[in-house]
Amino acid sequence: VYQVFESVAKKYDVMNDSMTLGIHRIWKDILIHKMNPSPGTLLLDVAGGTGDIAFRFINYVRSARERQLQRKLKHHQNLSWQQIFESYQKDKCNSLGDSQVVVCDINREMLKVGKQKAQHLGYSEGLSWVLGNAEELPFDDDKFDVYTIAFGIRNVTRIDLALQEAYRVLKPGGRFLCLEFSHVSNPVLSRLYDLYSFQVIPVLGEVIAGDWKSYQYLVESIRRFPPQEELKEMIEDAGFFKVDYENLNFGIVAIHSGFKL
Amino acid sequence: LRCQHSTPLRALQASAALRRVSDEHKKEPLTSPSQQQFDPHPDGHQPEQEPQGLRPSYTGQGGQESEDCESEEQLQHRILTAALEFVPEHGWTAEAIAEGAKTLGLSVAAAGMFHSDGSELILHFVSECNAKLSELLEQEQKRVQLGEAEKKPTDEFLRDAVEARLRMLIPYIEKWPQALSILLLPRNIPSSLSLLTSMIDDIWHYAGDQSTDFNWYTRRAVLTGIYNTTELVMLQDSSPDFEDTWRFLENRVADAMTMSNTASQVQSTGEAVVQGLMGAAVTVSN
């Protein structure tokens, strides 16, 4: 797995766009929308290498924080100018409302690309980059509000261990969110999807990234991955409650959600 | 789920044992491999892992719920009740629910269990208010039965019941219009309508069958009309302690009473007219 992603790291984003025809951006947007994070949330994004989820999280929290501040100002209609100025200053410095995201990935190259992207796009505060293995996270218990793993869990050898680690590092009340390729139940669509996956994607991999084998591996790992109901049961086994999944695009991708209660 | 009475570790093991017993007939092959995985792990530095390994799968379809810890529903209830405190500041939103969860020691992400528009919070509040109203009316009825209080005439009873129920909105009155608009969303209409009708039925039940002029549906419709219009008046009322609203309520209830009297008068007049016509017809035929 490590070598696959080492070679893939630099071209990762480009490949994502061409493989999914840009739809992966919408999937990730939907994930963050479903999360609906409020300012002050601590997010752990595992296998989040190039930072897509992290950047979206920061954008969402920033606008939520702005709305929150506007509401606060409306509330404080009868304060003196001095008081308004002081609270404005304090809040301005806290544009994220103490929200933070930790991006954890097993692969140094992916993290490097992510850090460069962050610099390039101007994301500076609220971000941390940590090298770590999803099956054995380098964090203490009960630390994070939300744990996400987007298109990463199928690359984990022991999914149950990763789920248990997720359970461990989440605070009570914390949420587990998993965005992953899943099984298409519609037979017509399924055949089209198979055709596209096995014929088109490895070819794109060769043309864009010069790497047929990695993308062949990718498509096969998607087929091997457990379907929605089975993943739901695995998540429940790790101790999560209110486990549910939402199919996007008829099951090409699914978002699983669970709570540590 | 947290068991607040015993120490967390023992409670987890106890609940795991309970669950295992109750879940034994379900998912047998799934539990044994997970148990085997955890035996070789060292016990010392990761005590949390062991009970989790022993815990069998939770059947999410509302199946077995552990007997000694609270259920998901109860926890959700507690979160929503705690969230009400933050409604005046944040409105009926997921943020209020997040703040409520925080006071219970849970992560703010727990608000994700509910819809992002705060529907569940509002419905929870409405049903709590209805429950409080029922209790009030029940106690009043007991007092009347014990002879400690006089039985009120219908119009006064209705007036007091509606006023008591509407007064529960006062702490949240600023954000109540928002709540009403959310209750009117198609998704929420079945629940909000059923809550409303059960509350109205409750009031009539405790009012007793004093006026035989109305039939059941008319009674329900009339009181629902009175309640809804008074609620809307209350939202725009700026008089001290909402006295304009209570006066409006008094007038509406009086109208309803008069209407019933008029209706019965019309009915008896109608009967008299019919009898007169019959008599005339008989006379003519003779």
Coordinates of C-alpha atoms in Angstrom, one line a residue:
Chain A
V1 CA 0.0 0.0 0.0
Y2 CA 2.8 2.4 0.9
Q3 CA 4.5 2.2 -2.4
V4 CA 1.3 2.6 -4.3
F5 CA 0.7 5.9 -2.7
E6 CA 4.3 7.0 -2.9
S7 CA 4.2 7.0 -6.6
V8 CA 0.7 8.3 -6.7
A9 CA 1.1 11.2 -4.3
K10 CA 2.1 14.0 -6.7
K11 CA -0.5 13.2 -9.3
Y12 CA -3.2 12.2 -6.8
D13 CA -5.4 15.2 -7.2
V14 CA -5.2 15.2 -11.0
M15 CA -6.1 11.6 -11.1
N16 CA -9.0 12.1 -8.8
D17 CA -10.5 14.7 -11.0
S18 CA -10.1 12.7 -14.2
M19 CA -11.3 9.4 -12.8
T20 CA -14.4 10.7 -11.2
L21 CA -14.9 13.5 -13.7
G22 CA -14.7 16.0 -10.9
I23 CA -17.6 14.6 -8.9
H24 CA -15.3 13.7 -6.0
R25 CA -15.4 17.4 -5.0
I26 CA -19.1 17.2 -4.7
W27 CA -18.9 14.0 -2.6
K28 CA -16.4 15.7 -0.3
D29 CA -18.6 18.7 0.0
I30 CA -21.6 16.6 0.9
L31 CA -19.5 14.9 3.6
I32 CA -18.7 18.2 5.2
H33 CA -22.3 19.4 4.9
K34 CA -23.4 16.2 6.6
M35 CA -20.9 16.8 9.4
N36 CA -22.2 20.3 9.9
P37 CA -19.4 21.3 12.2
S38 CA -19.8 24.1 14.6
P39 CA -16.9 26.4 15.5
G40 CA -14.8 24.8 18.2
T41 CA -14.8 21.3 16.6
L42 CA -11.7 19.3 16.7
L43 CA -11.4 17.1 13.6
L44 CA -9.1 14.2 12.9
D45 CA -8.9 13.4 9.2
V46 CA -7.2 10.1 8.7
A47 CA -5.6 9.0 5.4
G48 CA -6.3 12.6 4.4
G49 CA -3.0 13.1 2.7
T50 CA -3.6 16.0 0.3
G51 CA -5.9 17.8 2.6
D52 CA -9.2 18.0 0.6
I53 CA -11.4 17.3 3.6
A54 CA -9.3 19.5 5.9
F55 CA -9.6 22.6 3.6
R56 CA -13.3 22.2 3.2
F57 CA -13.7 21.8 6.9
I58 CA -11.8 25.0 7.5
N59 CA -13.9 26.9 4.9
Y60 CA -17.2 25.7 6.5
V61 CA -16.2 26.5 10.0
R62 CA -14.9 29.9 9.0
S63 CA -18.3 30.9 7.4
A64 CA -20.2 29.4 10.4
R65 CA -18.1 31.4 12.7
E66 CA -18.8 34.6 10.7
R67 CA -22.5 33.9 11.0
Q68 CA -22.1 33.3 14.7
L69 CA -20.3 36.6 15.2
Q70 CA -23.0 38.5 13.2
R71 CA -25.7 37.0 15.4
K72 CA -23.7 38.0 18.5
L73 CA -23.4 41.6 17.3
K74 CA -27.1 41.8 16.6
H75 CA -27.7 40.6 20.2
H76 CA -25.5 43.2 21.6
Q77 CA -27.4 46.2 20.2
N78 CA -27.2 48.3 23.3
L79 CA -23.5 48.0 24.2
S80 CA -21.2 51.0 24.2
W81 CA -18.9 51.6 21.3
Q82 CA -15.9 50.7 23.4
Q83 CA -17.4 47.4 24.4
I84 CA -18.3 46.6 20.8
F85 CA -14.8 47.4 19.6
E86 CA -13.2 45.2 22.3
S87 CA -15.3 42.2 21.6
Y88 CA -14.9 42.7 17.8
Q89 CA -11.1 42.6 18.2
K90 CA -11.2 39.5 20.3
D91 CA -13.4 37.7 17.9
K92 CA -11.6 38.8 14.8
C93 CA -8.4 37.1 16.1
N94 CA -10.4 34.0 16.5
S95 CA -11.8 33.6 13.0
L96 CA -12.0 29.8 13.3
G97 CA -13.6 29.8 16.7
D98 CA -10.9 27.5 18.1
S99 CA -11.7 24.8 15.5
Q100 CA -8.8 22.6 14.5
V101 CA -8.1 19.8 12.1
V102 CA -5.3 17.2 12.3
V103 CA -4.5 15.5 9.1
C104 CA -3.0 12.1 9.7
D105 CA -1.6 9.9 6.9
I106 CA 0.7 6.9 6.8
N107 CA 2.6 8.3 3.8
R108 CA 5.1 11.2 4.1
E109 CA 4.8 12.1 0.4
M110 CA 1.1 12.6 0.6
L111 CA 1.5 14.8 3.7
K112 CA 4.2 16.8 1.8
V113 CA 1.9 17.5 -1.1
G114 CA -0.8 18.4 1.4
K115 CA 1.4 20.9 3.2
Q116 CA 2.4 22.5 -0.1
K117 CA -1.2 22.8 -1.2
A118 CA -2.1 24.4 2.1
Q119 CA 0.6 27.0 1.7
H120 CA -0.4 27.6 -1.9
L121 CA -4.0 28.1 -1.1
G122 CA -3.3 30.2 2.0
Y123 CA -4.5 27.9 4.8
S124 CA -2.3 28.6 7.8
E125 CA -4.1 28.4 11.1
G126 CA -6.0 25.4 12.6
L127 CA -4.1 22.8 10.6
S128 CA -1.7 20.1 11.8
W129 CA 0.0 17.4 9.8
V130 CA 0.9 14.1 11.6
L131 CA 2.4 11.0 10.3
G132 CA 0.5 8.0 11.6
N133 CA -1.0 4.6 10.9
A134 CA -4.8 4.3 11.0
E135 CA -4.5 0.9 12.8
E136 CA -2.4 2.5 15.6
L137 CA -3.1 6.2 15.9
P138 CA -0.5 8.3 17.8
F139 CA -3.1 10.1 19.8
D140 CA -4.6 9.9 23.3
D141 CA -8.1 8.6 24.1
D142 CA -11.1 10.8 24.0
K143 CA -9.6 13.6 22.1
F144 CA -11.5 14.4 18.9
D145 CA -15.0 15.6 18.1
V146 CA -15.1 14.1 14.6
Y147 CA -13.1 11.4 12.9
T148 CA -13.2 11.2 9.1
I149 CA -11.7 8.9 6.7
A150 CA -12.3 9.7 3.1
F151 CA -11.4 7.1 0.5
G152 CA -8.8 5.7 2.9
I153 CA -10.4 2.9 4.8
R154 CA -10.3 0.5 1.9
N155 CA -6.5 0.7 1.9
V156 CA -6.3 -0.3 5.6
T157 CA -5.3 -4.0 6.1
R158 CA -7.2 -4.4 9.3
I159 CA -10.4 -2.4 9.0
D160 CA -11.6 -3.5 12.4
L161 CA -8.5 -2.2 14.1
A162 CA -8.9 1.1 12.4
L163 CA -12.5 1.3 13.5
Q164 CA -11.4 0.5 17.1
E165 CA -8.8 3.2 17.0
A166 CA -11.4 5.6 15.7
Y167 CA -13.6 4.7 18.6
R168 CA -10.7 5.2 21.1
V169 CA -9.6 8.6 20.0
L170 CA -13.2 10.1 19.8
K171 CA -14.7 12.0 22.7
P172 CA -18.0 10.7 24.1
G173 CA -20.6 12.0 21.8
G174 CA -18.1 12.1 19.0
R175 CA -18.9 11.2 15.4
F176 CA -17.3 8.8 13.0
L177 CA -17.7 9.5 9.3
C178 CA -16.5 7.4 6.5
L179 CA -16.6 8.3 2.8
E180 CA -15.8 5.3 0.5
F181 CA -16.6 3.6 -2.7
S182 CA -19.2 1.0 -2.2
H183 CA -21.5 -1.3 -4.0
V184 CA -23.9 -0.4 -6.7
S185 CA -27.2 -2.3 -6.4
N186 CA -28.8 -1.2 -9.6
P187 CA -27.7 -3.9 -12.2
V188 CA -27.7 -1.6 -15.2
L189 CA -25.6 1.0 -13.6
S190 CA -23.4 -1.7 -12.1
R191 CA -22.5 -3.0 -15.5
L192 CA -21.7 0.5 -16.8
Y193 CA -19.7 1.2 -13.7
D194 CA -17.7 -2.0 -14.1
L195 CA -17.0 -1.2 -17.7
Y196 CA -15.8 2.3 -16.8
S197 CA -13.7 1.0 -13.9
F198 CA -11.8 -1.8 -15.6
Q199 CA -11.4 -0.3 -19.1
V200 CA -11.0 3.4 -18.6
I201 CA -9.4 4.0 -15.2
P202 CA -6.2 2.1 -15.6
V203 CA -5.7 3.7 -19.0
L204 CA -6.1 7.1 -17.5
G205 CA -3.6 6.0 -14.8
E206 CA -1.1 5.2 -17.5
V207 CA -1.6 8.3 -19.5
I208 CA -1.7 10.8 -16.6
A209 CA 0.4 9.3 -13.9
G210 CA 2.4 6.8 -15.9
D211 CA 1.3 4.0 -13.6
W212 CA -1.1 1.3 -14.8
K213 CA -0.5 -1.1 -11.9
S214 CA -1.5 1.3 -9.1
Y215 CA -4.8 2.1 -10.7
Q216 CA -5.5 -1.5 -11.5
Y217 CA -5.0 -2.1 -7.8
L218 CA -7.3 0.7 -6.9
V219 CA -10.2 -0.6 -9.0
E220 CA -9.7 -4.2 -7.6
S221 CA -9.6 -2.9 -4.0
I222 CA -12.9 -1.2 -4.6
R223 CA -14.5 -4.4 -5.7
R224 CA -13.1 -6.3 -2.7
F225 CA -14.3 -3.8 -0.2
P226 CA -17.3 -4.9 1.9
P227 CA -20.7 -3.6 0.9
Q228 CA -22.7 -1.0 2.8
E229 CA -24.6 -3.3 5.2
E230 CA -21.5 -5.2 6.1
L231 CA -19.4 -2.1 6.8
K232 CA -22.3 -0.9 8.9
E233 CA -22.1 -4.0 11.0
M234 CA -18.4 -3.7 11.4
I235 CA -18.8 -0.1 12.6
E236 CA -21.4 -1.3 15.1
D237 CA -19.0 -4.0 16.3
A238 CA -16.4 -1.4 17.1
G239 CA -18.9 0.1 19.6
F240 CA -20.6 2.9 17.6
F241 CA -24.3 3.7 17.9
K242 CA -26.8 5.1 15.5
V243 CA -24.8 3.8 12.6
D244 CA -26.3 4.7 9.3
Y245 CA -25.2 5.1 5.7
E246 CA -26.2 7.3 2.8
N247 CA -25.6 6.2 -0.8
L248 CA -24.4 8.8 -3.2
N249 CA -24.8 8.3 -6.9
F250 CA -26.7 5.0 -6.5
G251 CA -24.1 3.4 -4.3
I252 CA -20.9 4.3 -6.2
V253 CA -20.0 6.1 -3.0
A254 CA -21.4 5.8 0.5
I255 CA -21.1 7.9 3.6
H256 CA -21.3 5.8 6.8
S257 CA -21.8 7.6 10.1
G258 CA -21.7 6.4 13.7
F259 CA -21.6 8.0 17.2
K260 CA -19.6 7.1 20.3
L261 CA -22.2 7.3 23.0
Chain B
L1 CA -23.3 4.7 26.7
R2 CA -22.3 6.0 30.1
C3 CA -23.7 4.4 33.2
Q4 CA -23.5 7.1 35.7
H5 CA -23.6 5.0 38.8
S6 CA -20.8 2.4 38.6
T7 CA -17.2 2.9 37.5
P8 CA -17.0 3.0 33.7
L9 CA -14.8 0.0 33.2
R10 CA -16.9 -2.4 35.4
A11 CA -20.1 -1.0 34.0
L12 CA -18.9 -1.7 30.4
Q13 CA -18.0 -5.2 31.3
A14 CA -21.3 -5.7 33.1
S15 CA -23.3 -4.3 30.2
A16 CA -21.3 -6.4 27.8
A17 CA -22.1 -9.5 29.8
L18 CA -25.8 -8.5 29.9
R19 CA -25.8 -7.8 26.2
R20 CA -24.0 -11.0 25.4
V21 CA -26.6 -13.0 27.3
S22 CA -29.5 -11.2 25.6
D23 CA -27.8 -11.3 22.2
E24 CA -26.6 -14.8 22.4
H25 CA -29.0 -16.2 19.9
K26 CA -28.1 -13.5 17.4
K27 CA -24.9 -13.3 15.5
E28 CA -23.0 -16.1 17.2
P29 CA -20.3 -16.5 14.5
L30 CA -19.5 -12.8 14.6
T31 CA -18.9 -12.6 18.4
S32 CA -16.5 -15.5 18.7
P33 CA -13.8 -14.3 16.3
S34 CA -13.7 -10.9 17.9
Q35 CA -13.2 -12.5 21.3
Q36 CA -10.4 -14.6 20.1
Q37 CA -8.6 -11.6 18.6
F38 CA -8.3 -9.9 21.9
D39 CA -7.1 -12.7 24.1
P40 CA -3.4 -12.5 23.0
H41 CA -3.4 -8.7 23.6
P42 CA -1.6 -7.6 26.8
D43 CA -3.9 -6.4 29.4
G44 CA -1.8 -3.8 31.1
H45 CA -1.7 -0.5 29.2
Q46 CA -4.9 -0.6 27.2
P47 CA -7.7 -1.5 29.5
E48 CA -10.3 0.0 27.3
Q49 CA -9.7 -2.4 24.4
E50 CA -10.7 -5.5 26.3
P51 CA -14.3 -4.7 27.1
Q52 CA -14.8 -3.5 23.6
G53 CA -13.6 -6.8 22.2
L54 CA -16.0 -8.7 24.4
R55 CA -18.9 -6.5 23.5
P56 CA -21.0 -8.2 20.9
S57 CA -22.5 -6.4 18.0
Y58 CA -25.3 -3.9 18.7
T59 CA -28.4 -4.6 16.6
G60 CA -29.2 -1.1 15.5
Q61 CA -32.8 -1.9 14.4
G62 CA -34.1 -1.1 17.8
G63 CA -33.4 -4.6 19.0
Q64 CA -31.8 -5.4 22.3
E65 CA -30.9 -2.5 24.4
S66 CA -28.9 -2.9 27.5
E67 CA -30.9 -3.2 30.7
D68 CA -28.7 -1.2 33.0
C69 CA -27.6 1.7 30.8
E70 CA -29.9 4.3 29.3
S71 CA -31.1 3.8 25.8
E72 CA -30.2 6.0 22.8
E73 CA -33.6 7.6 23.0
Q74 CA -33.2 8.6 26.6
L75 CA -29.9 10.1 25.8
Q76 CA -31.3 12.1 22.9
H77 CA -34.1 13.3 25.3
R78 CA -31.6 14.5 27.8
I79 CA -29.6 16.3 25.1
L80 CA -32.7 18.1 23.8
T81 CA -33.8 19.1 27.2
A82 CA -30.3 20.5 27.9
A83 CA -30.4 22.3 24.6
L84 CA -33.6 24.3 25.5
E85 CA -31.5 26.5 27.7
F86 CA -29.5 27.8 24.8
V87 CA -32.5 28.5 22.5
P88 CA -33.0 32.1 23.5
E89 CA -29.4 32.8 22.4
H90 CA -28.9 30.5 19.4
G91 CA -32.5 29.9 18.2
W92 CA -33.9 26.5 17.4
T93 CA -30.8 25.3 15.7
A94 CA -28.2 22.6 15.6
E95 CA -26.0 25.0 17.5
A96 CA -28.3 25.1 20.5
I97 CA -28.3 21.3 20.4
A98 CA -24.5 21.3 20.3
E99 CA -24.3 23.5 23.3
G100 CA -26.8 21.3 25.1
A101 CA -24.6 18.3 24.4
K102 CA -21.6 20.1 25.7
T103 CA -23.3 20.7 29.1
L104 CA -23.8 17.0 29.3
G105 CA -20.1 16.3 28.8
L106 CA -20.6 15.1 25.2
S107 CA -18.8 16.3 22.1
V108 CA -20.5 19.0 20.0
A109 CA -20.5 16.5 17.2
A110 CA -23.4 14.7 19.0
A111 CA -25.7 17.3 17.5
G112 CA -25.2 15.4 14.3
M113 CA -27.6 12.8 15.6
F114 CA -30.4 15.3 14.9
H115 CA -31.6 17.1 11.8
S116 CA -29.7 20.3 11.1
D117 CA -32.7 22.5 11.2
G118 CA -33.7 21.9 14.8
S119 CA -37.0 20.1 14.1
E120 CA -36.5 17.5 16.7
L121 CA -35.7 20.1 19.3
I122 CA -39.0 22.0 18.6
L123 CA -41.1 18.9 18.6
H124 CA -39.5 17.8 21.8
F125 CA -40.3 21.1 23.4
V126 CA -43.9 21.0 22.2
S127 CA -44.4 17.5 23.6
E128 CA -42.8 18.5 26.9
C129 CA -45.2 21.5 27.2
N130 CA -48.2 19.3 26.4
A131 CA -47.1 16.8 29.1
K132 CA -46.7 19.7 31.6
L133 CA -50.2 20.9 30.7
S134 CA -51.7 17.5 31.2
E135 CA -50.1 17.2 34.6
L136 CA -51.5 20.6 35.6
L137 CA -55.0 19.7 34.5
E138 CA -54.8 16.3 36.2
Q139 CA -53.8 18.0 39.5
E140 CA -56.6 20.5 39.2
Q141 CA -59.1 17.7 38.6
K142 CA -57.8 15.9 41.6
R143 CA -58.3 19.0 43.7
V144 CA -61.9 19.3 42.5
Q145 CA -62.6 15.7 43.3
L146 CA -61.2 16.1 46.8
G147 CA -63.4 19.1 47.2
E148 CA -60.5 21.5 47.7
A149 CA -61.5 23.6 44.7
E150 CA -64.6 24.6 42.8
K151 CA -65.4 23.1 39.4
K152 CA -64.9 25.9 36.9
P153 CA -67.5 26.7 34.3
T154 CA -66.5 25.7 30.8
D155 CA -65.4 29.0 29.4
E156 CA -63.2 29.8 32.4
F157 CA -61.7 26.4 32.3
L158 CA -60.8 26.7 28.6
R159 CA -59.4 30.1 29.1
D160 CA -57.2 29.1 32.0
A161 CA -56.0 26.0 30.2
V162 CA -55.0 27.8 27.0
E163 CA -53.4 30.6 29.0
A164 CA -51.4 28.1 31.0
R165 CA -50.2 26.4 27.9
L166 CA -49.3 29.6 26.1
R167 CA -47.4 31.0 29.0
M168 CA -44.9 28.2 28.6
L169 CA -43.8 29.9 25.4
I170 CA -42.9 33.1 27.1
P171 CA -39.2 32.3 27.7
Y172 CA -38.8 31.4 24.0
I173 CA -41.2 33.9 22.6
E174 CA -38.6 35.8 20.5
K175 CA -37.6 32.7 18.6
W176 CA -41.0 31.1 18.5
P177 CA -42.0 32.4 15.0
Q178 CA -39.0 30.6 13.7
A179 CA -40.2 27.4 15.4
L180 CA -43.7 27.8 14.0
S181 CA -42.3 28.0 10.5
I182 CA -40.2 24.9 10.9
L183 CA -43.2 23.0 12.3
L184 CA -45.1 23.9 9.1
L185 CA -42.5 22.1 6.9
P186 CA -44.2 19.2 5.1
R187 CA -41.8 16.8 6.8
N188 CA -42.9 17.9 10.2
I189 CA -46.6 18.5 9.7
P190 CA -47.7 14.9 10.7
S191 CA -45.9 15.1 14.0
S192 CA -46.8 18.7 14.8
L193 CA -50.5 18.2 13.9
S194 CA -50.8 15.1 16.0
L195 CA -49.2 16.9 19.0
L196 CA -51.6 19.8 18.5
T197 CA -54.7 17.6 18.3
S198 CA -53.8 15.5 21.2
M199 CA -53.3 18.6 23.3
I200 CA -56.7 19.9 22.4
D201 CA -58.3 16.6 23.1
D202 CA -56.6 16.6 26.5
I203 CA -58.0 20.0 27.4
W204 CA -61.5 18.9 26.4
H205 CA -61.2 15.7 28.3
Y206 CA -60.4 17.5 31.5
A207 CA -63.1 20.1 30.7
G208 CA -65.6 17.4 30.9
D209 CA -68.6 16.9 28.7
Q210 CA -70.4 20.0 29.9
S211 CA -71.7 21.4 26.7
T212 CA -73.8 18.9 24.7
D213 CA -74.4 21.5 22.0
F214 CA -71.2 20.7 20.2
N215 CA -70.4 17.5 18.7
W216 CA -66.8 16.1 19.0
Y217 CA -65.3 17.5 15.8
T218 CA -66.8 20.9 16.2
R219 CA -65.4 21.1 19.7
R220 CA -62.0 20.2 18.5
A221 CA -62.0 22.6 15.6
V222 CA -63.3 25.5 17.7
L223 CA -60.7 25.1 20.4
T224 CA -57.9 24.6 17.9
G225 CA -59.0 27.8 16.2
I226 CA -59.0 29.6 19.5
Y227 CA -55.6 28.3 20.4
N228 CA -53.9 29.0 17.1
T229 CA -55.2 32.6 16.8
T230 CA -54.4 33.4 20.4
E231 CA -50.8 32.1 19.8
L232 CA -50.4 34.3 16.8
V233 CA -51.7 37.3 18.7
M234 CA -49.3 36.5 21.5
L235 CA -46.3 36.7 19.1
Q236 CA -47.1 40.3 18.2
D237 CA -48.2 41.4 21.7
S238 CA -46.0 43.9 23.5
S239 CA -48.3 44.7 26.4
P240 CA -47.1 44.1 29.9
D241 CA -47.5 40.4 30.8
F242 CA -49.3 39.8 27.5
E243 CA -52.6 41.2 28.9
D244 CA -53.9 42.0 25.4
T245 CA -53.5 38.4 24.5
W246 CA -55.5 37.1 27.5
R247 CA -58.2 39.6 26.7
F248 CA -58.3 38.4 23.1
L249 CA -58.5 34.9 24.4
E250 CA -61.4 35.7 26.7
N251 CA -63.3 37.3 23.8
R252 CA -62.8 34.3 21.6
V253 CA -63.9 31.8 24.2
A254 CA -67.0 34.0 24.9
D255 CA -67.7 34.0 21.2
A256 CA -67.5 30.3 21.1
M257 CA -69.9 29.9 23.9
T258 CA -72.4 32.3 22.3
M259 CA -72.1 30.5 19.1
S260 CA -73.0 27.3 20.8
N261 CA -76.0 28.9 22.4
T262 CA -77.0 30.4 19.1
A263 CA -76.6 27.0 17.4
S264 CA -78.8 25.3 19.9
Q265 CA -81.4 28.1 19.6
V266 CA -81.3 27.8 15.8
Q267 CA -81.7 24.1 16.2
S268 CA -84.8 24.4 18.5
T269 CA -86.2 27.2 16.3
G270 CA -85.7 25.0 13.3
E271 CA -87.5 22.2 15.0
A272 CA -90.3 24.5 15.9
V273 CA -90.5 25.7 12.3
V274 CA -90.6 22.1 11.0
Q275 CA -93.4 21.2 13.4
G276 CA -95.4 24.3 12.3
L277 CA -95.0 23.3 8.7
M278 CA -96.1 19.8 9.4
G279 CA -99.1 21.1 11.3
A280 CA -99.9 23.4 8.4
A281 CA -99.6 20.5 5.9
V282 CA -101.9 18.3 7.9
T283 CA -104.4 21.2 8.2
V284 CA -104.2 21.8 4.5
S285 CA -104.7 18.2 3.6
N286 CA -107.7 17.9 5.8

